[in-house]
Amino acid sequence: MTWDRIARRGAVVGLALAGLAAASVAAADTIVVRASGPSAKSYPPGRKLAESGALALQPGDVVTLLDAKGTRTLRGPGNFNVAAANAAPAGGVALAALLDTKRVRRARTGAVRGNVGAAGTPRRPNLWLADIATPGALCVADAANLRLWRADATRAATVQIVGEGAQATANFAAGEAMAAWPAALPVRNGGAYRLSDEGRTAEIHVALVDAGAAGMDSVASSLIAHGCTAQLDLLVDTAAHGEAAAKD
C-alpha cells in the first residue's frame, strides 16, 4: 500500500471518528441538576429532558440544566425550549482539572490548593478527591488511587479512618493538602468509613462509579443516582463559573 493510499485511508477514518464524536455530543442528555420554586417538584434533579421538549416555569422558579458542554440556569416565568437552552461550551482549565481521573493518580504530593467557593471557602480541585470535612455519599472513580483532601494545609495532621471492621491512619505533612488513602484499609463499594481529625468527624459512604470516559452529563447523572450531592454541587458550580467567565 502506498503512502498516498495510507494517508487517504487515515483521512477517511479520521472523518468517520469525528462524525461519531459529533453524533455522541448531539445525543448527549440534557438533565436537571438544580431546581427551586413552585415548579421544583416537576423538575427533580436527574430528570432527563428531550431536546424537543420545553419547560413551563412560574414566577420564582429557578432551574439549572446541564449537558455535555456545560450549564444553563433558567428563571421563570416563561416557557423555555430545551434545545435553545442547551449550554454553550464551558471549557476552562478548572473544569478539565475537576473531571480528570488521571490527575489524582499523578499527584504524588499534596501541595494542591482548592478552588474557592462562593463564600470564599476552598473547595477540592478534583471531583474524585475525598474531602475529609464533608460527610455523606462519596462517589469514587478509582478506588485503588483514592486521595484525601483538606482545605487547611497549614499544619501537619493525622486522620483516623475506621470502617469495614478495621482502622488505619492517613498523614498530611505541613503545607500538603492531599494524602493517600491508607492501603491497609481498602475502599469497598457500599463501604462506610468514619474520618476523625482533631475532634472533627465525618462519615462517608462510598459508591464506586465508572467515570473514565464519561461526559459531564453522564458524570452528573451518576452523582445524582448515588446521592453524591457535595460532588454534584462542586461540578455544577465549576461549570457555571466557566460559563460566566466565557460571557465576560
mmCIF file of C-alpha atoms in Angstrom:
data_model
loop_
_atom_site.group_PDB
_atom_site.id
_atom_site.type_symbol
_atom_site.label_atom_id
_atom_site.label_comp_id
_atom_site.label_asym_id
_atom_site.label_seq_id
_atom_site.Cartn_x
_atom_site.Cartn_y
_atom_site.Cartn_z
ATOM 1 C CA MET A 1 0.000 0.000 0.000
ATOM 2 C CA THR A 2 1.422 3.420 -0.988
ATOM 3 C CA TRP A 3 1.774 6.306 1.439
ATOM 4 C CA ASP A 4 -0.883 8.239 -0.529
ATOM 5 C CA ARG A 5 -3.409 5.452 -0.031
ATOM 6 C CA ILE A 6 -2.500 5.172 3.646
ATOM 7 C CA ALA A 7 -2.975 8.920 4.055
ATOM 8 C CA ARG A 8 -6.331 8.837 2.255
ATOM 9 C CA ARG A 9 -7.498 5.916 4.366
ATOM 10 C CA GLY A 10 -6.361 7.731 7.523
ATOM 11 C CA ALA A 11 -8.305 10.802 6.487
ATOM 12 C CA VAL A 12 -11.452 8.742 5.912
ATOM 13 C CA VAL A 13 -11.094 7.062 9.293
ATOM 14 C CA GLY A 14 -10.499 10.445 10.946
ATOM 15 C CA LEU A 15 -13.643 11.883 9.382
ATOM 16 C CA ALA A 16 -15.626 8.851 10.475
ATOM 17 C CA LEU A 17 -14.390 9.174 14.048
ATOM 18 C CA ALA A 18 -15.160 12.889 14.044
ATOM 19 C CA GLY A 19 -18.661 12.109 12.831
ATOM 20 C CA LEU A 20 -19.145 9.589 15.607
ATOM 21 C CA ALA A 21 -17.903 12.087 18.181
ATOM 22 C CA ALA A 22 -20.263 14.744 16.870
ATOM 23 C CA ALA A 23 -23.139 12.282 16.952
ATOM 24 C CA SER A 24 -22.247 11.391 20.521
ATOM 25 C CA VAL A 25 -22.349 15.036 21.587
ATOM 26 C CA ALA A 26 -25.609 15.561 19.763
ATOM 27 C CA ALA A 27 -27.105 12.538 21.530
ATOM 28 C CA ALA A 28 -25.923 13.658 24.966
ATOM 29 C CA ASP A 29 -28.598 14.143 27.585
ATOM 30 C CA THR A 30 -29.809 17.418 28.997
ATOM 31 C CA ILE A 31 -30.584 16.866 32.655
ATOM 32 C CA VAL A 32 -31.924 18.905 35.536
ATOM 33 C CA VAL A 33 -29.295 19.365 38.247
ATOM 34 C CA ARG A 34 -30.980 22.003 40.428
ATOM 35 C CA ALA A 35 -34.499 23.319 40.829
ATOM 36 C CA SER A 36 -36.248 25.621 43.263
ATOM 37 C CA GLY A 37 -39.554 27.463 43.323
ATOM 38 C CA PRO A 38 -43.188 26.455 42.761
ATOM 39 C CA SER A 39 -42.382 24.016 39.927
ATOM 40 C CA ALA A 40 -39.415 22.303 41.621
ATOM 41 C CA LYS A 41 -41.306 19.018 42.065
ATOM 42 C CA SER A 42 -41.871 18.860 38.313
ATOM 43 C CA TYR A 43 -38.147 19.142 37.619
ATOM 44 C CA PRO A 44 -36.336 16.951 40.171
ATOM 45 C CA PRO A 45 -32.532 16.633 39.890
ATOM 46 C CA GLY A 46 -31.671 13.849 37.485
ATOM 47 C CA ARG A 47 -34.683 14.288 35.234
ATOM 48 C CA LYS A 48 -33.687 13.955 31.576
ATOM 49 C CA LEU A 49 -35.243 16.331 29.089
ATOM 50 C CA ALA A 50 -35.835 15.660 25.407
ATOM 51 C CA GLU A 51 -34.206 18.146 23.062
ATOM 52 C CA SER A 52 -37.624 18.834 21.560
ATOM 53 C CA GLY A 53 -39.154 19.454 24.989
ATOM 54 C CA ALA A 54 -39.968 22.655 26.828
ATOM 55 C CA LEU A 55 -40.059 23.914 30.392
ATOM 56 C CA ALA A 56 -43.005 25.944 31.694
ATOM 57 C CA LEU A 57 -41.706 27.968 34.628
ATOM 58 C CA GLN A 58 -43.686 30.084 37.069
ATOM 59 C CA PRO A 59 -42.566 33.239 38.856
ATOM 60 C CA GLY A 60 -39.904 32.329 41.397
ATOM 61 C CA ASP A 61 -38.800 29.169 39.551
ATOM 62 C CA VAL A 62 -35.073 28.655 39.033
ATOM 63 C CA VAL A 63 -33.946 25.546 37.129
ATOM 64 C CA THR A 64 -30.362 24.679 36.233
ATOM 65 C CA LEU A 65 -29.791 22.371 33.264
ATOM 66 C CA LEU A 66 -26.592 20.552 32.382
ATOM 67 C CA ASP A 67 -25.489 18.808 29.212
ATOM 68 C CA ALA A 68 -22.144 17.540 27.922
ATOM 69 C CA LYS A 69 -20.929 21.106 27.318
ATOM 70 C CA GLY A 70 -21.917 22.987 30.441
ATOM 71 C CA THR A 71 -24.807 24.500 32.383
ATOM 72 C CA ARG A 72 -27.654 26.940 31.847
ATOM 73 C CA THR A 73 -29.843 28.477 34.550
ATOM 74 C CA LEU A 74 -33.430 29.355 33.607
ATOM 75 C CA ARG A 75 -35.565 31.729 35.665
ATOM 76 C CA GLY A 76 -39.332 31.963 35.452
ATOM 77 C CA PRO A 77 -41.789 32.987 34.478
ATOM 78 C CA GLY A 78 -41.778 31.777 30.900
ATOM 79 C CA ASN A 79 -41.709 28.854 28.507
ATOM 80 C CA PHE A 80 -38.217 27.669 27.585
ATOM 81 C CA ASN A 81 -37.242 25.381 24.731
ATOM 82 C CA VAL A 82 -34.711 22.752 25.836
ATOM 83 C CA ALA A 83 -32.749 22.880 22.579
ATOM 84 C CA ALA A 84 -32.494 26.663 22.744
ATOM 85 C CA ALA A 85 -31.345 26.419 26.354
ATOM 86 C CA ASN A 86 -28.524 23.990 25.630
ATOM 87 C CA ALA A 87 -25.293 25.082 27.229
ATOM 88 C CA ALA A 88 -22.562 26.886 25.379
ATOM 89 C CA PRO A 89 -19.151 25.248 25.804
ATOM 90 C CA ALA A 90 -17.975 25.981 29.336
ATOM 91 C CA GLY A 91 -14.432 24.667 28.924
ATOM 92 C CA GLY A 92 -11.863 26.138 31.228
ATOM 93 C CA VAL A 93 -8.816 24.705 32.945
ATOM 94 C CA ALA A 94 -10.631 24.379 36.276
ATOM 95 C CA LEU A 95 -13.414 22.237 34.815
ATOM 96 C CA ALA A 96 -10.996 19.976 32.931
ATOM 97 C CA ALA A 97 -8.899 19.510 36.075
ATOM 98 C CA LEU A 98 -12.010 18.821 38.124
ATOM 99 C CA LEU A 99 -13.098 15.882 35.955
ATOM 100 C CA ASP A 100 -9.658 14.422 35.201
ATOM 101 C CA THR A 101 -9.468 10.958 36.770
ATOM 102 C CA LYS A 102 -5.765 10.632 35.882
ATOM 103 C CA ARG A 103 -4.795 13.853 37.651
ATOM 104 C CA VAL A 104 -5.297 12.298 41.084
ATOM 105 C CA ARG A 105 -3.163 9.279 40.223
ATOM 106 C CA ARG A 106 -0.319 11.507 39.004
ATOM 107 C CA ALA A 107 -0.280 13.652 42.138
ATOM 108 C CA ARG A 108 2.470 12.363 44.423
ATOM 109 C CA THR A 109 2.408 15.241 46.891
ATOM 110 C CA GLY A 110 -0.469 17.167 48.342
ATOM 111 C CA ALA A 111 0.601 20.719 47.560
ATOM 112 C CA VAL A 112 -2.616 21.330 45.650
ATOM 113 C CA ARG A 113 -4.864 24.195 46.671
ATOM 114 C CA GLY A 114 -8.590 24.073 46.192
ATOM 115 C CA ASN A 115 -10.995 26.152 44.178
ATOM 116 C CA VAL A 116 -12.670 28.986 46.044
ATOM 117 C CA GLY A 117 -16.402 28.719 46.591
ATOM 118 C CA ALA A 118 -18.975 31.496 46.705
ATOM 119 C CA ALA A 119 -18.329 32.082 50.415
ATOM 120 C CA GLY A 120 -14.550 32.164 49.955
ATOM 121 C CA THR A 121 -14.069 28.644 51.331
ATOM 122 C CA PRO A 122 -11.500 26.488 49.488
ATOM 123 C CA ARG A 123 -13.034 23.546 47.633
ATOM 124 C CA ARG A 124 -11.360 20.396 46.387
ATOM 125 C CA PRO A 125 -9.735 20.936 42.968
ATOM 126 C CA ASN A 126 -10.672 17.483 41.687
ATOM 127 C CA LEU A 127 -14.081 15.819 41.818
ATOM 128 C CA TRP A 128 -12.648 12.447 42.850
ATOM 129 C CA LEU A 129 -10.816 13.562 45.987
ATOM 130 C CA ALA A 130 -12.312 12.715 49.376
ATOM 131 C CA ASP A 131 -12.810 15.914 51.374
ATOM 132 C CA ILE A 132 -12.130 14.925 54.993
ATOM 133 C CA ALA A 133 -14.592 17.550 56.261
ATOM 134 C CA THR A 134 -17.547 16.580 54.045
ATOM 135 C CA PRO A 135 -19.803 13.768 55.268
ATOM 136 C CA GLY A 136 -22.304 11.809 53.216
ATOM 137 C CA ALA A 137 -22.112 9.871 49.974
ATOM 138 C CA LEU A 138 -18.782 9.905 48.132
ATOM 139 C CA CYS A 139 -18.578 8.764 44.514
ATOM 140 C CA VAL A 140 -15.170 7.218 43.819
ATOM 141 C CA ALA A 141 -13.836 6.715 40.302
ATOM 142 C CA ASP A 142 -10.588 4.920 41.179
ATOM 143 C CA ALA A 143 -10.647 3.069 44.499
ATOM 144 C CA ALA A 144 -7.011 1.990 44.233
ATOM 145 C CA ASN A 145 -5.812 5.596 43.964
ATOM 146 C CA LEU A 146 -8.229 7.456 46.217
ATOM 147 C CA ARG A 147 -6.710 10.512 47.894
ATOM 148 C CA LEU A 148 -7.870 12.614 50.801
ATOM 149 C CA TRP A 149 -8.059 16.397 50.578
ATOM 150 C CA ARG A 150 -8.238 19.112 53.235
ATOM 151 C CA ALA A 151 -8.967 22.817 52.943
ATOM 152 C CA ASP A 152 -6.468 23.935 55.593
ATOM 153 C CA ALA A 153 -2.966 22.672 54.876
ATOM 154 C CA THR A 154 -1.057 24.909 57.252
ATOM 155 C CA ARG A 155 -0.163 22.213 59.787
ATOM 156 C CA ALA A 156 0.730 18.536 59.768
ATOM 157 C CA ALA A 157 -2.228 16.315 60.642
ATOM 158 C CA THR A 158 -3.163 12.692 61.153
ATOM 159 C CA VAL A 159 -6.612 11.452 60.142
ATOM 160 C CA GLN A 160 -8.014 8.337 61.798
ATOM 161 C CA ILE A 161 -10.153 6.215 59.469
ATOM 162 C CA VAL A 162 -12.411 3.461 60.812
ATOM 163 C CA GLY A 163 -14.588 1.207 58.674
ATOM 164 C CA GLU A 164 -15.284 -2.304 57.468
ATOM 165 C CA GLY A 165 -14.079 -3.775 60.764
ATOM 166 C CA ALA A 166 -10.642 -2.172 60.515
ATOM 167 C CA GLN A 167 -8.890 1.119 61.127
ATOM 168 C CA ALA A 168 -5.908 2.988 59.689
ATOM 169 C CA THR A 169 -4.384 6.454 59.556
ATOM 170 C CA ALA A 170 -3.573 8.931 56.802
ATOM 171 C CA ASN A 171 -0.875 11.546 57.344
ATOM 172 C CA PHE A 172 -0.759 15.085 55.963
ATOM 173 C CA ALA A 173 2.572 16.879 56.053
ATOM 174 C CA ALA A 174 2.588 20.602 56.774
ATOM 175 C CA GLY A 175 1.814 22.508 53.586
ATOM 176 C CA GLU A 176 0.241 19.497 51.876
ATOM 177 C CA ALA A 177 -3.455 19.437 51.022
ATOM 178 C CA MET A 178 -3.569 15.817 49.819
ATOM 179 C CA ALA A 179 -2.713 12.474 51.351
ATOM 180 C CA ALA A 180 -3.083 8.926 50.079
ATOM 181 C CA TRP A 181 -5.909 6.792 51.407
ATOM 182 C CA PRO A 182 -4.233 4.100 53.571
ATOM 183 C CA ALA A 183 -3.578 0.880 51.663
ATOM 184 C CA ALA A 184 -4.300 -1.105 54.839
ATOM 185 C CA LEU A 185 -7.978 -0.151 54.548
ATOM 186 C CA PRO A 186 -9.201 -0.975 51.008
ATOM 187 C CA VAL A 187 -12.066 1.100 49.638
ATOM 188 C CA ARG A 188 -15.137 -1.057 49.069
ATOM 189 C CA ASN A 189 -18.284 -0.236 47.124
ATOM 190 C CA GLY A 190 -21.025 0.455 49.665
ATOM 191 C CA GLY A 191 -18.493 0.773 52.494
ATOM 192 C CA ALA A 192 -18.961 3.238 55.356
ATOM 193 C CA TYR A 193 -15.905 4.979 56.823
ATOM 194 C CA ARG A 194 -15.559 7.399 59.721
ATOM 195 C CA LEU A 195 -12.852 10.051 59.356
ATOM 196 C CA SER A 196 -11.655 11.815 62.513
ATOM 197 C CA ASP A 197 -9.309 14.794 62.626
ATOM 198 C CA GLU A 198 -8.634 16.952 65.703
ATOM 199 C CA GLY A 199 -12.040 16.287 67.223
ATOM 200 C CA ARG A 200 -13.945 16.659 63.957
ATOM 201 C CA THR A 201 -15.679 13.616 62.499
ATOM 202 C CA ALA A 202 -17.184 12.955 59.073
ATOM 203 C CA GLU A 203 -18.749 9.671 57.993
ATOM 204 C CA ILE A 204 -18.672 8.870 54.299
ATOM 205 C CA HIS A 205 -20.453 6.186 52.312
ATOM 206 C CA VAL A 206 -18.604 5.066 49.187
ATOM 207 C CA ALA A 207 -20.145 4.378 45.790
ATOM 208 C CA LEU A 208 -17.765 3.187 43.078
ATOM 209 C CA VAL A 209 -18.581 4.701 39.674
ATOM 210 C CA ASP A 210 -17.183 4.361 36.175
ATOM 211 C CA ALA A 211 -16.106 7.815 35.027
ATOM 212 C CA GLY A 212 -13.101 7.028 32.852
ATOM 213 C CA ALA A 213 -14.576 8.225 29.559
ATOM 214 C CA ALA A 214 -17.839 9.740 30.740
ATOM 215 C CA GLY A 215 -19.046 13.151 29.638
ATOM 216 C CA MET A 216 -20.109 15.816 32.109
ATOM 217 C CA ASP A 217 -23.785 14.895 31.716
ATOM 218 C CA SER A 218 -23.095 11.222 32.449
ATOM 219 C CA VAL A 219 -20.976 12.139 35.472
ATOM 220 C CA ALA A 220 -23.749 14.375 36.807
ATOM 221 C CA SER A 221 -26.352 11.638 36.317
ATOM 222 C CA SER A 222 -24.163 9.169 38.190
ATOM 223 C CA LEU A 223 -23.591 11.593 41.065
ATOM 224 C CA ILE A 224 -27.332 12.192 41.360
ATOM 225 C CA ALA A 225 -28.147 8.471 41.206
ATOM 226 C CA HIS A 226 -25.750 7.722 44.083
ATOM 227 C CA GLY A 227 -26.675 10.741 46.183
ATOM 228 C CA CYS A 228 -23.225 12.368 45.923
ATOM 229 C CA THR A 229 -24.657 15.845 46.489
ATOM 230 C CA ALA A 230 -21.465 17.646 47.519
ATOM 231 C CA GLN A 231 -19.652 16.488 44.384
ATOM 232 C CA LEU A 232 -22.636 17.421 42.204
ATOM 233 C CA ASP A 233 -22.650 20.927 43.695
ATOM 234 C CA LEU A 234 -18.927 21.232 43.008
ATOM 235 C CA LEU A 235 -19.382 20.109 39.389
ATOM 236 C CA VAL A 236 -22.324 22.439 38.730
ATOM 237 C CA ASP A 237 -20.680 25.433 40.409
ATOM 238 C CA THR A 238 -17.426 24.940 38.481
ATOM 239 C CA ALA A 239 -19.247 24.561 35.162
ATOM 240 C CA ALA A 240 -21.394 27.623 35.913
ATOM 241 C CA HIS A 241 -18.285 29.656 36.755
ATOM 242 C CA GLY A 242 -16.755 28.658 33.434
ATOM 243 C CA GLU A 243 -19.940 29.656 31.649
ATOM 244 C CA ALA A 244 -19.951 33.072 33.346
ATOM 245 C CA ALA A 245 -16.270 33.616 32.526
ATOM 246 C CA ALA A 246 -16.949 32.785 28.862
ATOM 247 C CA LYS A 247 -19.569 35.554 28.740
ATOM 248 C CA ASP A 248 -17.266 38.212 30.202
#
